[in-house]
Amino acid sequence: MGHLLNQYNEKEGHNMENNIIRRTGLLVCITLLTACSKYYALTTEYVSADITEAPAEIVTTPAYNKMYVKLKIIAVQAPDKCINETSAEKSGKAERKAAVVTTQCGVEMAEIERGLVRQGYQVLSWKELAQAQKKYSQSPKDAAEKLGAEAIFLINSTERGKVHQGENARWERRFYNSNSDGLRKAPPLVNETRKSQFLRLLRSTEGKLAERKRLSTTVNATVFLVSTGRAIWFYDWTHAEEELKNVKGSRHVFCEEEYCQRAAKHLARQKSSKLSSGDTSAVSTQGRPADVIKAIHTRLMKEVIIDMA
């Protein structure tokens, strides 16, 4: 009987000891927020520096400074090669089907000619200059002189491209407690080991976000005097759309001991507490462009041409 009593007391002692260990471990988890299984919500946001875009690079000469107020009649010289696109296709308002009549380089050059005309210049059509060169086997200078131009506006290139988001930027990261369903809670206090785990998981998300690029347009042009054939003015500008806003990413993670990994469920959408008594939304009657990228490039090109002219 005494032997059984001793076994019972020994068993109860072990149970009490285990309870104390579990309670102590729970206290450590709550206090340090480490060494225990736990869910977290991680967010990251790309924040760019508020730096304005670099202006166009313009180089002038003493001859230009003397002559530019006198220049009235300008001939426009197109590049040697151009993309063959219709006006609707270039602007992104329609997809390419079958064009009845198109002119190589026509759409781009017409836009440049309009920009110069708006500034008060008399513009000899680029097509007229090209035909005069071909008809009389003359150089652009001789053909422009024959047509009565005082200067040649030579378009060296117009390009559509992409640029990176920007070098002067930072990632702003936030950590939150969470539950298994991905609901965000109050921010935690974590040690450096757990923090390094969070950064490891966020960097893969940030790498994908950083791949996003902005559309850009580049124009390079030169002005020649017909009387001398000398270049008197140079222009080059890469103009890009505004930096993307709201470039954000998030991760729902599960941590056990000192190792964290992606949780099975995504973060739940945060509910807004704002009250509302109505709503307003704009309606566009023009419809959405068939090619948004080309539409943006066309807008950028017009802005460059206005600046250049």
CSV table of C-alpha atoms in Angstrom, one decimal:
chain,number,residue,atom,x,y,z
A,1,MET,CA,0.0,0.0,0.0
A,2,GLY,CA,2.8,2.4,0.9
A,3,HIS,CA,4.5,1.5,-2.4
A,4,LEU,CA,1.4,2.5,-4.4
A,5,LEU,CA,1.1,5.7,-2.4
A,6,ASN,CA,4.7,6.6,-3.2
A,7,GLN,CA,4.0,6.0,-7.0
A,8,TYR,CA,0.9,8.2,-6.8
A,9,ASN,CA,2.7,11.0,-5.1
A,10,GLU,CA,5.6,10.7,-7.6
A,11,LYS,CA,3.2,10.9,-10.6
A,12,GLU,CA,1.4,13.9,-9.2
A,13,GLY,CA,4.8,15.6,-8.7
A,14,HIS,CA,5.7,15.0,-12.3
A,15,ASN,CA,2.4,16.5,-13.5
A,16,MET,CA,2.8,19.5,-11.3
A,17,GLU,CA,6.3,20.0,-12.6
A,18,ASN,CA,5.1,19.7,-16.3
A,19,ASN,CA,2.4,22.3,-15.6
A,20,ILE,CA,4.9,24.7,-14.2
A,21,ILE,CA,7.2,24.2,-17.3
A,22,ARG,CA,4.3,24.7,-19.7
A,23,ARG,CA,3.2,27.9,-17.9
A,24,THR,CA,6.8,29.2,-17.8
A,25,GLY,CA,7.2,28.5,-21.5
A,26,LEU,CA,3.9,30.3,-22.3
A,27,LEU,CA,5.1,33.3,-20.2
A,28,VAL,CA,8.3,33.3,-22.2
A,29,CYS,CA,6.3,33.2,-25.5
A,30,ILE,CA,4.1,36.1,-24.5
A,31,THR,CA,7.0,38.1,-23.2
A,32,LEU,CA,9.6,37.6,-25.9
A,33,LEU,CA,7.3,36.7,-28.8
A,34,THR,CA,10.0,34.2,-29.8
A,35,ALA,CA,10.6,30.4,-29.6
A,36,CYS,CA,6.8,29.7,-30.1
A,37,SER,CA,4.5,28.9,-33.0
A,38,LYS,CA,3.0,32.2,-34.1
A,39,TYR,CA,1.4,34.0,-37.1
A,40,TYR,CA,2.5,37.4,-38.4
A,41,ALA,CA,1.4,39.8,-41.1
A,42,LEU,CA,4.3,41.5,-43.0
A,43,THR,CA,3.9,44.5,-45.3
A,44,THR,CA,6.3,46.4,-47.5
A,45,GLU,CA,5.8,49.6,-49.5
A,46,TYR,CA,8.0,51.2,-52.2
A,47,VAL,CA,8.5,54.9,-51.4
A,48,SER,CA,10.4,56.9,-54.0
A,49,ALA,CA,12.2,60.2,-53.2
A,50,ASP,CA,10.3,63.3,-54.3
A,51,ILE,CA,12.8,64.3,-57.0
A,52,THR,CA,11.6,65.9,-60.2
A,53,GLU,CA,12.5,64.4,-63.6
A,54,ALA,CA,15.7,65.6,-65.2
A,55,PRO,CA,14.9,68.2,-67.9
A,56,ALA,CA,15.8,67.8,-71.5
A,57,GLU,CA,19.5,68.1,-72.5
A,58,ILE,CA,19.8,71.1,-74.8
A,59,VAL,CA,23.1,72.3,-76.3
A,60,THR,CA,23.2,75.6,-78.2
A,61,THR,CA,25.9,77.4,-80.1
A,62,PRO,CA,26.8,81.1,-80.6
A,63,ALA,CA,25.4,80.9,-84.1
A,64,TYR,CA,22.1,79.7,-82.7
A,65,ASN,CA,22.0,82.5,-80.2
A,66,LYS,CA,22.4,85.0,-83.1
A,67,MET,CA,20.1,83.3,-85.6
A,68,TYR,CA,17.1,81.7,-83.7
A,69,VAL,CA,15.0,84.8,-83.6
A,70,LYS,CA,15.4,85.2,-87.4
A,71,LEU,CA,14.5,81.6,-88.3
A,72,LYS,CA,11.0,81.5,-89.7
A,73,ILE,CA,10.9,78.7,-92.4
A,74,ILE,CA,12.0,75.2,-91.2
A,75,ALA,CA,12.2,72.0,-93.1
A,76,VAL,CA,11.8,68.7,-91.2
A,77,GLN,CA,14.0,65.8,-92.0
A,78,ALA,CA,12.7,62.3,-90.9
A,79,PRO,CA,14.9,59.5,-89.6
A,80,ASP,CA,16.1,56.8,-92.0
A,81,LYS,CA,13.8,54.2,-90.6
A,82,CYS,CA,10.4,54.4,-88.9
A,83,ILE,CA,7.8,52.0,-87.5
A,84,ASN,CA,4.9,51.7,-89.9
A,85,GLU,CA,1.8,52.4,-87.8
A,86,THR,CA,-1.6,54.1,-88.4
A,87,SER,CA,-2.7,57.0,-86.3
A,88,ALA,CA,-5.3,55.0,-84.4
A,89,GLU,CA,-2.9,52.1,-83.8
A,90,LYS,CA,-0.1,54.4,-82.6
A,91,SER,CA,-2.4,56.2,-80.1
A,92,GLY,CA,-3.7,52.9,-78.8
A,93,LYS,CA,-7.3,53.7,-79.7
A,94,ALA,CA,-7.6,50.7,-82.0
A,95,GLU,CA,-5.8,47.4,-82.7
A,96,ARG,CA,-4.1,46.9,-86.0
A,97,LYS,CA,-6.4,45.4,-88.7
A,98,ALA,CA,-6.0,46.5,-92.3
A,99,ALA,CA,-4.9,50.1,-93.2
A,100,VAL,CA,-6.1,51.4,-96.5
A,101,VAL,CA,-3.5,54.2,-96.8
A,102,THR,CA,-0.5,54.8,-94.6
A,103,THR,CA,2.7,56.8,-95.0
A,104,GLN,CA,6.0,55.5,-93.6
A,105,CYS,CA,7.0,57.8,-90.7
A,106,GLY,CA,3.9,59.9,-91.4
A,107,VAL,CA,2.1,59.8,-88.0
A,108,GLU,CA,5.2,60.7,-85.9
A,109,MET,CA,6.5,63.4,-88.2
A,110,ALA,CA,3.0,65.0,-88.5
A,111,GLU,CA,3.0,65.3,-84.8
A,112,ILE,CA,6.4,67.1,-84.8
A,113,GLU,CA,5.3,69.4,-87.6
A,114,ARG,CA,2.2,70.4,-85.7
A,115,GLY,CA,4.2,71.2,-82.7
A,116,LEU,CA,6.5,73.5,-84.7
A,117,VAL,CA,3.6,75.2,-86.4
A,118,ARG,CA,2.0,75.9,-83.0
A,119,GLN,CA,5.1,77.8,-82.1
A,120,GLY,CA,4.7,80.1,-85.1
A,121,TYR,CA,7.2,78.5,-87.6
A,122,GLN,CA,6.5,78.0,-91.3
A,123,VAL,CA,7.1,74.3,-91.7
A,124,LEU,CA,8.1,72.6,-95.0
A,125,SER,CA,6.7,69.1,-94.9
A,126,TRP,CA,9.2,66.3,-94.2
A,127,LYS,CA,7.6,64.4,-97.2
A,128,GLU,CA,8.3,67.3,-99.5
A,129,LEU,CA,11.9,67.5,-98.4
A,130,ALA,CA,12.3,63.7,-98.9
A,131,GLN,CA,10.8,63.8,-102.4
A,132,ALA,CA,13.0,66.8,-103.4
A,133,GLN,CA,16.1,64.9,-102.3
A,134,LYS,CA,15.0,61.8,-104.3
A,135,LYS,CA,13.9,63.8,-107.4
A,136,TYR,CA,17.0,65.9,-107.7
A,137,SER,CA,19.5,63.5,-106.1
A,138,GLN,CA,20.4,66.2,-103.6
A,139,SER,CA,21.6,66.3,-100.0
A,140,PRO,CA,19.1,67.4,-97.3
A,141,LYS,CA,20.9,70.8,-97.2
A,142,ASP,CA,20.7,71.4,-101.0
A,143,ALA,CA,17.1,70.2,-101.1
A,144,ALA,CA,16.0,72.4,-98.2
A,145,GLU,CA,17.8,75.4,-99.8
A,146,LYS,CA,15.9,74.7,-103.1
A,147,LEU,CA,12.6,74.7,-101.2
A,148,GLY,CA,13.4,78.0,-99.4
A,149,ALA,CA,14.0,76.7,-95.9
A,150,GLU,CA,16.3,78.5,-93.5
A,151,ALA,CA,17.0,75.6,-91.2
A,152,ILE,CA,16.6,71.9,-91.1
A,153,PHE,CA,15.0,70.2,-88.1
A,154,LEU,CA,16.6,66.8,-88.2
A,155,ILE,CA,14.9,64.1,-86.1
A,156,ASN,CA,17.7,61.6,-85.3
A,157,SER,CA,15.5,59.2,-83.4
A,158,THR,CA,12.3,58.8,-81.5
A,159,GLU,CA,12.1,55.8,-79.1
A,160,ARG,CA,9.6,54.0,-76.9
A,161,GLY,CA,11.1,52.4,-73.9
A,162,LYS,CA,10.9,51.7,-70.1
A,163,VAL,CA,12.9,53.1,-67.2
A,164,HIS,CA,13.3,51.7,-63.7
A,165,GLN,CA,11.2,53.0,-60.8
A,166,GLY,CA,14.1,55.1,-59.5
A,167,GLU,CA,17.3,54.9,-57.6
A,168,ASN,CA,16.5,57.3,-54.8
A,169,ALA,CA,13.9,55.1,-53.0
A,170,ARG,CA,13.4,53.0,-50.0
A,171,TRP,CA,11.3,50.1,-48.8
A,172,GLU,CA,9.1,50.7,-45.7
A,173,ARG,CA,8.4,47.5,-43.9
A,174,ARG,CA,5.9,46.9,-41.1
A,175,PHE,CA,5.3,43.8,-38.9
A,176,TYR,CA,2.0,42.9,-37.2
A,177,ASN,CA,0.7,40.0,-35.1
A,178,SER,CA,-1.8,37.9,-36.9
A,179,ASN,CA,-3.9,34.8,-36.5
A,180,SER,CA,-4.1,31.6,-38.7
A,181,ASP,CA,-6.8,33.3,-40.9
A,182,GLY,CA,-4.5,36.2,-41.7
A,183,LEU,CA,-6.2,38.9,-39.8
A,184,ARG,CA,-3.8,41.7,-38.8
A,185,LYS,CA,-3.5,42.7,-35.2
A,186,ALA,CA,-1.2,44.9,-33.1
A,187,PRO,CA,2.5,45.3,-33.9
A,188,PRO,CA,4.8,42.9,-32.0
A,189,LEU,CA,8.3,43.4,-30.5
A,190,VAL,CA,10.6,40.9,-32.1
A,191,ASN,CA,14.3,40.1,-31.7
A,192,GLU,CA,17.0,40.4,-34.4
A,193,THR,CA,16.8,36.7,-35.3
A,194,ARG,CA,13.1,36.9,-36.1
A,195,LYS,CA,13.5,40.2,-37.8
A,196,SER,CA,16.0,38.7,-40.2
A,197,GLN,CA,13.5,35.9,-41.0
A,198,PHE,CA,10.9,38.5,-41.8
A,199,LEU,CA,13.3,40.4,-44.1
A,200,ARG,CA,14.2,37.2,-45.9
A,201,LEU,CA,10.5,36.5,-46.7
A,202,LEU,CA,9.8,40.1,-47.7
A,203,ARG,CA,12.8,40.5,-50.1
A,204,SER,CA,11.4,37.9,-52.5
A,205,THR,CA,8.2,40.0,-52.7
A,206,GLU,CA,10.1,43.2,-53.1
A,207,GLY,CA,12.2,41.7,-55.9
A,208,LYS,CA,9.0,41.2,-57.9
A,209,LEU,CA,7.7,44.6,-57.1
A,210,ALA,CA,11.0,46.3,-58.1
A,211,GLU,CA,10.7,44.7,-61.6
A,212,ARG,CA,7.9,47.1,-62.5
A,213,LYS,CA,9.1,49.8,-64.9
A,214,ARG,CA,7.7,53.1,-66.2
A,215,LEU,CA,7.0,53.7,-69.8
A,216,SER,CA,9.2,56.4,-71.4
A,217,THR,CA,9.8,58.2,-74.7
A,218,THR,CA,13.1,59.6,-76.0
A,219,VAL,CA,13.5,62.2,-78.8
A,220,ASN,CA,16.9,63.2,-80.2
A,221,ALA,CA,17.0,66.1,-82.7
A,222,THR,CA,19.4,68.5,-84.3
A,223,VAL,CA,18.9,71.8,-86.1
A,224,PHE,CA,21.2,72.7,-89.1
A,225,LEU,CA,21.5,76.1,-90.8
A,226,VAL,CA,20.8,75.7,-94.5
A,227,SER,CA,23.2,78.5,-95.4
A,228,THR,CA,26.2,76.9,-93.8
A,229,GLY,CA,25.3,73.3,-93.1
A,230,ARG,CA,26.5,73.7,-89.5
A,231,ALA,CA,24.6,72.2,-86.5
A,232,ILE,CA,23.6,75.0,-84.2
A,233,TRP,CA,21.2,73.3,-81.7
A,234,PHE,CA,20.9,69.8,-80.1
A,235,TYR,CA,18.1,68.3,-78.1
A,236,ASP,CA,17.8,65.0,-76.2
A,237,TRP,CA,15.2,64.0,-73.6
A,238,THR,CA,13.9,60.8,-72.1
A,239,HIS,CA,10.5,61.6,-70.7
A,240,ALA,CA,8.8,58.9,-68.5
A,241,GLU,CA,5.4,58.6,-66.9
A,242,GLU,CA,5.1,59.5,-63.2
A,243,GLU,CA,6.5,57.0,-60.7
A,244,LEU,CA,4.1,54.3,-59.8
A,245,LYS,CA,2.2,54.8,-56.6
A,246,ASN,CA,0.9,52.3,-54.1
A,247,VAL,CA,3.6,49.7,-55.0
A,248,LYS,CA,2.9,47.5,-52.0
A,249,GLY,CA,3.3,43.9,-51.0
A,250,SER,CA,2.4,41.7,-48.1
A,251,ARG,CA,3.1,38.2,-46.6
A,252,HIS,CA,1.3,36.0,-44.1
A,253,VAL,CA,3.9,34.0,-42.3
A,254,PHE,CA,4.1,31.2,-39.7
A,255,CYS,CA,7.0,31.0,-37.2
A,256,GLU,CA,8.0,28.1,-35.1
A,257,GLU,CA,11.1,28.3,-32.9
A,258,GLU,CA,13.5,30.5,-34.9
A,259,TYR,CA,12.3,29.6,-38.4
A,260,CYS,CA,9.6,31.4,-40.3
A,261,GLN,CA,7.9,30.4,-43.6
A,262,ARG,CA,4.9,31.4,-45.7
A,263,ALA,CA,1.6,30.5,-44.1
A,264,ALA,CA,-1.0,28.4,-45.9
A,265,LYS,CA,-3.5,31.2,-46.0
A,266,HIS,CA,-3.1,34.7,-47.5
A,267,LEU,CA,-3.6,37.8,-45.4
A,268,ALA,CA,-7.2,38.7,-44.9
A,269,ARG,CA,-8.4,42.0,-46.4
A,270,GLN,CA,-8.6,44.7,-43.7
A,271,LYS,CA,-12.1,46.0,-43.1
A,272,SER,CA,-12.5,49.7,-43.3
A,273,SER,CA,-14.3,51.5,-40.5
A,274,LYS,CA,-15.2,54.5,-42.6
A,275,LEU,CA,-18.9,55.5,-42.9
A,276,SER,CA,-20.4,56.5,-46.1
A,277,SER,CA,-23.7,58.1,-47.3
A,278,GLY,CA,-23.2,57.8,-51.0
A,279,ASP,CA,-20.7,57.3,-53.9
A,280,THR,CA,-19.6,59.0,-57.1
A,281,SER,CA,-17.7,57.5,-60.0
A,282,ALA,CA,-16.7,59.0,-63.4
A,283,VAL,CA,-17.9,57.6,-66.7
A,284,SER,CA,-15.9,57.9,-69.8
A,285,THR,CA,-17.7,57.9,-73.1
A,286,GLN,CA,-14.5,57.4,-75.1
A,287,GLY,CA,-13.9,53.9,-74.0
A,288,ARG,CA,-10.7,52.2,-73.0
A,289,PRO,CA,-7.9,52.2,-75.5
A,290,ALA,CA,-7.2,48.9,-77.1
A,291,ASP,CA,-3.5,49.2,-76.4
A,292,VAL,CA,-2.9,51.2,-73.1
A,293,ILE,CA,0.8,51.1,-73.5
A,294,LYS,CA,0.8,52.7,-76.9
A,295,ALA,CA,-1.7,55.3,-75.6
A,296,ILE,CA,0.7,56.2,-72.8
A,297,HIS,CA,3.7,56.4,-75.2
A,298,THR,CA,1.7,58.7,-77.5
A,299,ARG,CA,0.9,61.0,-74.6
A,300,LEU,CA,4.5,61.1,-73.6
A,301,MET,CA,5.6,61.8,-77.1
A,302,LYS,CA,3.3,64.8,-77.4
A,303,GLU,CA,4.6,66.2,-74.2
A,304,VAL,CA,8.2,65.8,-75.5
A,305,ILE,CA,7.4,67.5,-78.8
A,306,ILE,CA,5.7,70.4,-77.1
A,307,ASP,CA,8.8,70.9,-74.9
A,308,MET,CA,11.2,70.5,-77.9
A,309,ALA,CA,9.3,72.9,-80.1
